[in-house]
mmCIF file of C-alpha atoms in Angstrom:
data_model
loop_
_atom_site.group_PDB
_atom_site.id
_atom_site.type_symbol
_atom_site.label_atom_id
_atom_site.label_comp_id
_atom_site.label_asym_id
_atom_site.label_seq_id
_atom_site.Cartn_x
_atom_site.Cartn_y
_atom_site.Cartn_z
ATOM 1 C CA MET A 1 61.571 19.116 32.904
ATOM 2 C CA LYS A 2 63.099 15.750 33.585
ATOM 3 C CA LEU A 3 61.592 12.276 33.686
ATOM 4 C CA ILE A 4 62.893 9.818 36.263
ATOM 5 C CA ALA A 5 62.298 6.404 34.754
ATOM 6 C CA THR A 6 63.829 3.243 33.306
ATOM 7 C CA PRO A 7 63.782 2.036 29.668
ATOM 8 C CA ALA A 8 62.155 -1.298 30.573
ATOM 9 C CA SER A 9 59.169 0.100 32.449
ATOM 10 C CA PRO A 10 55.922 0.010 30.437
ATOM 11 C CA PHE A 11 54.482 2.839 32.530
ATOM 12 C CA CYS A 12 57.561 4.948 31.815
ATOM 13 C CA ARG A 13 57.310 4.013 28.160
ATOM 14 C CA LYS A 14 53.763 5.361 28.061
ATOM 15 C CA VAL A 15 54.999 8.727 29.302
ATOM 16 C CA CYS A 16 57.930 8.738 26.850
ATOM 17 C CA ILE A 17 55.607 8.041 23.922
ATOM 18 C CA VAL A 18 53.293 10.862 24.979
ATOM 19 C CA LEU A 19 56.295 13.205 25.235
ATOM 20 C CA ALA A 20 57.352 12.238 21.713
ATOM 21 C CA GLU A 21 53.871 12.528 20.224
ATOM 22 C CA LYS A 22 53.400 15.906 21.919
ATOM 23 C CA ARG A 23 56.892 17.024 20.794
ATOM 24 C CA ILE A 24 57.864 18.035 24.306
ATOM 25 C CA ASP A 25 61.566 18.044 25.197
ATOM 26 C CA CYS A 26 62.390 16.357 28.470
ATOM 27 C CA GLU A 27 65.578 15.085 30.103
ATOM 28 C CA PHE A 28 65.536 11.329 30.790
ATOM 29 C CA VAL A 29 67.111 10.311 34.100
ATOM 30 C CA VAL A 30 67.554 6.562 34.581
ATOM 31 C CA ASP A 31 66.808 5.452 38.131
ATOM 32 C CA SER A 32 65.146 2.321 39.462
ATOM 33 C CA PRO A 33 63.542 1.898 42.909
ATOM 34 C CA SER A 34 65.127 -1.568 43.047
ATOM 35 C CA ASN A 35 68.638 -0.128 43.191
ATOM 36 C CA PRO A 36 70.065 0.410 46.685
ATOM 37 C CA ALA A 37 71.400 3.824 45.639
ATOM 38 C CA SER A 38 68.092 4.925 44.092
ATOM 39 C CA ARG A 39 66.977 8.507 44.719
ATOM 40 C CA VAL A 40 63.390 7.935 43.569
ATOM 41 C CA VAL A 41 61.964 8.354 47.084
ATOM 42 C CA GLU A 42 63.341 11.911 47.128
ATOM 43 C CA PHE A 43 60.895 12.762 44.341
ATOM 44 C CA ASN A 44 58.046 10.330 45.003
ATOM 45 C CA PRO A 45 57.348 9.270 48.608
ATOM 46 C CA LEU A 46 55.768 6.081 47.249
ATOM 47 C CA GLY A 47 59.120 5.112 45.736
ATOM 48 C CA LYS A 48 57.681 4.389 42.305
ATOM 49 C CA ILE A 49 58.457 5.460 38.762
ATOM 50 C CA PRO A 50 57.822 7.303 36.523
ATOM 51 C CA VAL A 51 58.262 10.681 38.168
ATOM 52 C CA LEU A 52 58.092 13.944 36.230
ATOM 53 C CA VAL A 53 60.082 16.792 37.771
ATOM 54 C CA LEU A 54 58.784 20.151 36.550
ATOM 55 C CA ASP A 55 60.897 23.236 35.954
ATOM 56 C CA ASP A 56 59.832 24.729 39.287
ATOM 57 C CA GLY A 57 61.005 21.630 41.137
ATOM 58 C CA SER A 58 57.537 20.232 41.841
ATOM 59 C CA THR A 59 56.875 16.623 40.925
ATOM 60 C CA LEU A 60 54.137 14.527 39.370
ATOM 61 C CA PHE A 61 53.905 10.752 39.711
ATOM 62 C CA ASP A 62 51.727 7.934 38.441
ATOM 63 C CA SER A 63 51.803 7.685 34.657
ATOM 64 C CA ARG A 64 48.093 8.521 34.375
ATOM 65 C CA VAL A 65 48.588 11.835 36.140
ATOM 66 C CA ILE A 66 51.728 12.649 34.139
ATOM 67 C CA VAL A 67 50.202 12.004 30.719
ATOM 68 C CA GLU A 68 47.161 14.136 31.543
ATOM 69 C CA TYR A 69 49.463 16.995 32.487
ATOM 70 C CA LEU A 70 51.535 16.605 29.315
ATOM 71 C CA ASP A 71 48.496 16.470 27.060
ATOM 72 C CA ALA A 72 47.179 19.700 28.546
ATOM 73 C CA ALA A 73 50.604 21.353 28.469
ATOM 74 C CA SER A 74 50.777 21.450 24.667
ATOM 75 C CA PRO A 75 48.057 21.775 21.996
ATOM 76 C CA VAL A 76 50.086 19.598 19.610
ATOM 77 C CA ASN A 77 48.495 16.226 18.822
ATOM 78 C CA ARG A 78 45.824 16.134 21.527
ATOM 79 C CA LEU A 79 45.599 12.602 22.898
ATOM 80 C CA ILE A 80 42.734 12.989 25.387
ATOM 81 C CA PRO A 81 39.430 14.453 24.116
ATOM 82 C CA ASP A 82 37.945 17.559 25.713
ATOM 83 C CA ASP A 83 34.391 16.220 25.586
ATOM 84 C CA PRO A 84 33.682 14.637 29.005
ATOM 85 C CA ARG A 85 32.080 11.478 27.615
ATOM 86 C CA ASP A 86 34.798 10.905 25.033
ATOM 87 C CA ARG A 87 37.419 11.621 27.651
ATOM 88 C CA LEU A 88 35.971 8.916 29.885
ATOM 89 C CA ARG A 89 36.016 6.436 27.015
ATOM 90 C CA VAL A 90 39.711 7.059 26.394
ATOM 91 C CA LYS A 91 40.533 6.907 30.107
ATOM 92 C CA ARG A 92 38.581 3.645 30.377
ATOM 93 C CA TRP A 93 40.829 2.166 27.704
ATOM 94 C CA GLU A 94 43.839 3.379 29.654
ATOM 95 C CA ALA A 95 42.528 1.845 32.880
ATOM 96 C CA LEU A 96 41.967 -1.502 31.165
ATOM 97 C CA ALA A 97 45.441 -1.502 29.599
ATOM 98 C CA ASP A 98 47.097 -0.396 32.835
ATOM 99 C CA GLY A 99 45.256 -3.103 34.737
ATOM 100 C CA CYS A 100 46.657 -5.629 32.286
ATOM 101 C CA LEU A 101 50.109 -4.173 32.939
ATOM 102 C CA ASP A 102 49.673 -4.359 36.700
ATOM 103 C CA ALA A 103 48.941 -8.083 36.445
ATOM 104 C CA ALA A 104 51.902 -8.611 34.103
ATOM 105 C CA VAL A 105 54.243 -6.819 36.499
ATOM 106 C CA GLU A 106 52.961 -8.897 39.398
ATOM 107 C CA ILE A 107 53.802 -12.043 37.424
ATOM 108 C CA VAL A 108 57.322 -10.770 36.746
ATOM 109 C CA VAL A 109 57.846 -10.087 40.451
ATOM 110 C CA TYR A 110 56.274 -13.444 41.323
ATOM 111 C CA THR A 111 58.712 -15.403 39.158
ATOM 112 C CA ARG A 112 61.629 -13.845 41.063
ATOM 113 C CA ARG A 113 60.449 -15.321 44.358
ATOM 114 C CA PRO A 114 61.964 -18.497 45.844
ATOM 115 C CA ALA A 115 60.037 -21.605 44.844
ATOM 116 C CA ALA A 116 58.742 -22.069 48.389
ATOM 117 C CA GLN A 117 57.023 -18.670 48.203
ATOM 118 C CA GLN A 118 55.310 -19.233 44.869
ATOM 119 C CA MET A 119 51.607 -20.055 44.725
ATOM 120 C CA PRO A 120 50.317 -21.484 41.424
ATOM 121 C CA GLU A 121 46.757 -20.327 42.101
ATOM 122 C CA TRP A 122 47.943 -16.734 42.590
ATOM 123 C CA HIS A 123 49.901 -16.871 39.343
ATOM 124 C CA ALA A 124 46.846 -18.264 37.536
ATOM 125 C CA ARG A 125 44.697 -15.441 38.909
ATOM 126 C CA GLN A 126 47.038 -12.772 37.526
ATOM 127 C CA ARG A 127 47.253 -14.539 34.186
ATOM 128 C CA GLY A 128 43.466 -14.684 34.070
ATOM 129 C CA LYS A 129 43.300 -10.914 34.513
ATOM 130 C CA ILE A 130 45.592 -10.473 31.521
ATOM 131 C CA GLU A 131 43.662 -12.866 29.316
ATOM 132 C CA ARG A 132 40.326 -11.253 30.178
ATOM 133 C CA ALA A 133 41.748 -7.794 29.545
ATOM 134 C CA LEU A 134 43.074 -8.884 26.153
ATOM 135 C CA THR A 135 39.715 -10.404 25.224
ATOM 136 C CA ALA A 136 37.903 -7.218 26.225
ATOM 137 C CA MET A 137 40.326 -4.945 24.364
ATOM 138 C CA SER A 138 40.170 -7.097 21.254
ATOM 139 C CA ALA A 139 36.372 -7.140 21.267
ATOM 140 C CA GLN A 140 36.116 -3.382 21.796
ATOM 141 C CA LEU A 141 38.656 -2.638 19.071
ATOM 142 C CA GLY A 142 36.955 -4.912 16.547
ATOM 143 C CA GLU A 143 37.882 -3.975 12.996
ATOM 144 C CA ARG A 144 38.566 -0.326 13.762
ATOM 145 C CA GLU A 145 41.969 1.154 13.055
ATOM 146 C CA TRP A 146 42.212 2.972 16.384
ATOM 147 C CA CYS A 147 40.848 2.268 19.860
ATOM 148 C CA PHE A 148 38.959 5.556 19.903
ATOM 149 C CA GLY A 149 38.025 7.898 17.072
ATOM 150 C CA ASN A 150 39.908 8.252 13.811
ATOM 151 C CA ALA A 151 43.409 9.016 15.061
ATOM 152 C CA LEU A 152 45.960 8.001 17.659
ATOM 153 C CA SER A 153 44.880 8.706 21.234
ATOM 154 C CA LEU A 154 46.054 7.858 24.725
ATOM 155 C CA ALA A 155 43.906 4.723 24.453
ATOM 156 C CA ASP A 156 46.132 3.331 21.692
ATOM 157 C CA ILE A 157 49.309 4.321 23.512
ATOM 158 C CA ALA A 158 48.216 2.571 26.708
ATOM 159 C CA VAL A 159 47.170 -0.586 24.870
ATOM 160 C CA GLY A 160 50.360 -0.584 22.802
ATOM 161 C CA CYS A 161 52.492 -0.379 25.941
ATOM 162 C CA ALA A 162 50.592 -3.266 27.512
ATOM 163 C CA LEU A 163 51.088 -5.429 24.438
ATOM 164 C CA GLY A 164 54.761 -4.520 24.249
ATOM 165 C CA CYS A 165 55.222 -5.507 27.874
ATOM 166 C CA LEU A 166 53.616 -8.891 27.280
ATOM 167 C CA ASP A 167 55.953 -9.525 24.335
ATOM 168 C CA PHE A 168 58.946 -8.477 26.415
ATOM 169 C CA ARG A 169 58.170 -10.064 29.754
ATOM 170 C CA ILE A 170 55.686 -12.923 29.190
ATOM 171 C CA PRO A 171 56.378 -14.248 25.662
ATOM 172 C CA ASP A 172 54.884 -17.652 26.500
ATOM 173 C CA LEU A 173 51.446 -16.028 26.780
ATOM 174 C CA GLU A 174 51.229 -16.128 22.956
ATOM 175 C CA TRP A 175 48.478 -13.497 22.803
ATOM 176 C CA ARG A 176 49.142 -12.879 19.108
ATOM 177 C CA SER A 177 47.644 -16.214 18.090
ATOM 178 C CA LYS A 178 44.332 -15.336 19.784
ATOM 179 C CA HIS A 179 43.765 -11.649 19.078
ATOM 180 C CA PRO A 180 44.348 -10.631 15.443
ATOM 181 C CA ALA A 181 42.754 -7.210 15.977
ATOM 182 C CA LEU A 182 45.345 -6.375 18.628
ATOM 183 C CA VAL A 183 48.114 -7.769 16.415
ATOM 184 C CA ALA A 184 47.084 -5.350 13.665
ATOM 185 C CA LEU A 185 47.010 -2.439 16.119
ATOM 186 C CA ALA A 186 50.441 -3.358 17.472
ATOM 187 C CA ALA A 187 51.816 -3.453 13.932
ATOM 188 C CA ARG A 188 50.450 0.026 13.168
ATOM 189 C CA LEU A 189 51.861 1.426 16.377
ATOM 190 C CA ALA A 190 55.270 -0.167 15.768
ATOM 191 C CA GLN A 191 55.622 1.975 12.637
ATOM 192 C CA ARG A 192 55.419 5.199 14.629
ATOM 193 C CA PRO A 193 58.786 6.704 15.620
ATOM 194 C CA SER A 194 57.561 7.205 19.199
ATOM 195 C CA PHE A 195 56.994 3.466 19.607
ATOM 196 C CA ALA A 196 60.056 2.356 17.661
ATOM 197 C CA ALA A 197 62.319 4.537 19.814
ATOM 198 C CA THR A 198 60.927 3.194 23.105
ATOM 199 C CA VAL A 199 60.972 -0.563 22.632
ATOM 200 C CA PRO A 200 61.536 -1.932 26.180
ATOM 201 C CA ARG A 201 65.089 -2.951 27.007
ATOM 202 C CA LEU A 202 67.088 -3.907 30.048
ATOM 203 C CA VAL A 203 69.782 -1.675 31.479
ATOM 204 C CA GLU A 204 72.924 -3.095 33.069
ATOM 205 C CA GLY A 205 72.757 -2.909 36.841
ATOM 206 C CA ILE A 206 68.965 -2.674 36.977
ATOM 207 C CA SER A 207 66.968 -5.708 38.028
ATOM 208 C CA ILE A 208 63.202 -5.343 38.439
ATOM 209 C CA ASP A 209 63.003 -1.952 36.821
ATOM 210 C CA TYR A 210 59.338 -1.221 37.297
ATOM 211 C CA THR A 211 56.736 -1.612 39.991
ATOM 212 C CA PRO A 212 52.943 -1.906 39.783
ATOM 213 C CA GLU A 213 51.210 1.456 39.900
ATOM 214 C CA LYS A 214 48.525 -0.191 42.007
ATOM 215 C CA GLY A 215 49.494 -2.013 45.141
ATOM 216 C CA GLY A 216 52.995 -2.684 46.370
#
């Protein structure tokens, strides 16, 4: 298998963390849709990353689809429960965290626009989505150690990637001063090798190295 992705994409990071936690070997191929020479569209007609290329040449795209496949592919460290109700709870966490990421990515793209094309009210709307998502995640986490159950799950991975993206891309948001429960979760996750090895970073020659998984 090989993963077509970039080191700065939070959606790609989610897949990389799942690969590490599941102990699945996978080749990492750096490619960004923003590069003129990108080959991403050859593997995903939507032109988005991450893309997982399987051994038979077939492809999977959208991080949510990829992580479900990976979790089912190996019995090691199951991250999504088998029970339908518990599964929905974990996937709800993922949807909330990914929605937060979508808004964060939109803000990053927005700030690259010429001043004449920027709309303060649009920026405020995206920021409001992030703040509401953080409030909801913090309230649902409460004083628990993990988002769901008594061990790491996809819920924690998704939330951790969202928080890491905010630190990396929107540091002026200062979410840490408002949500101590999420700060504690982020600190626990940072101690795991899978998170430490995937801290988002820029790669020379790559500009906007991720795109929202919802919308264009």
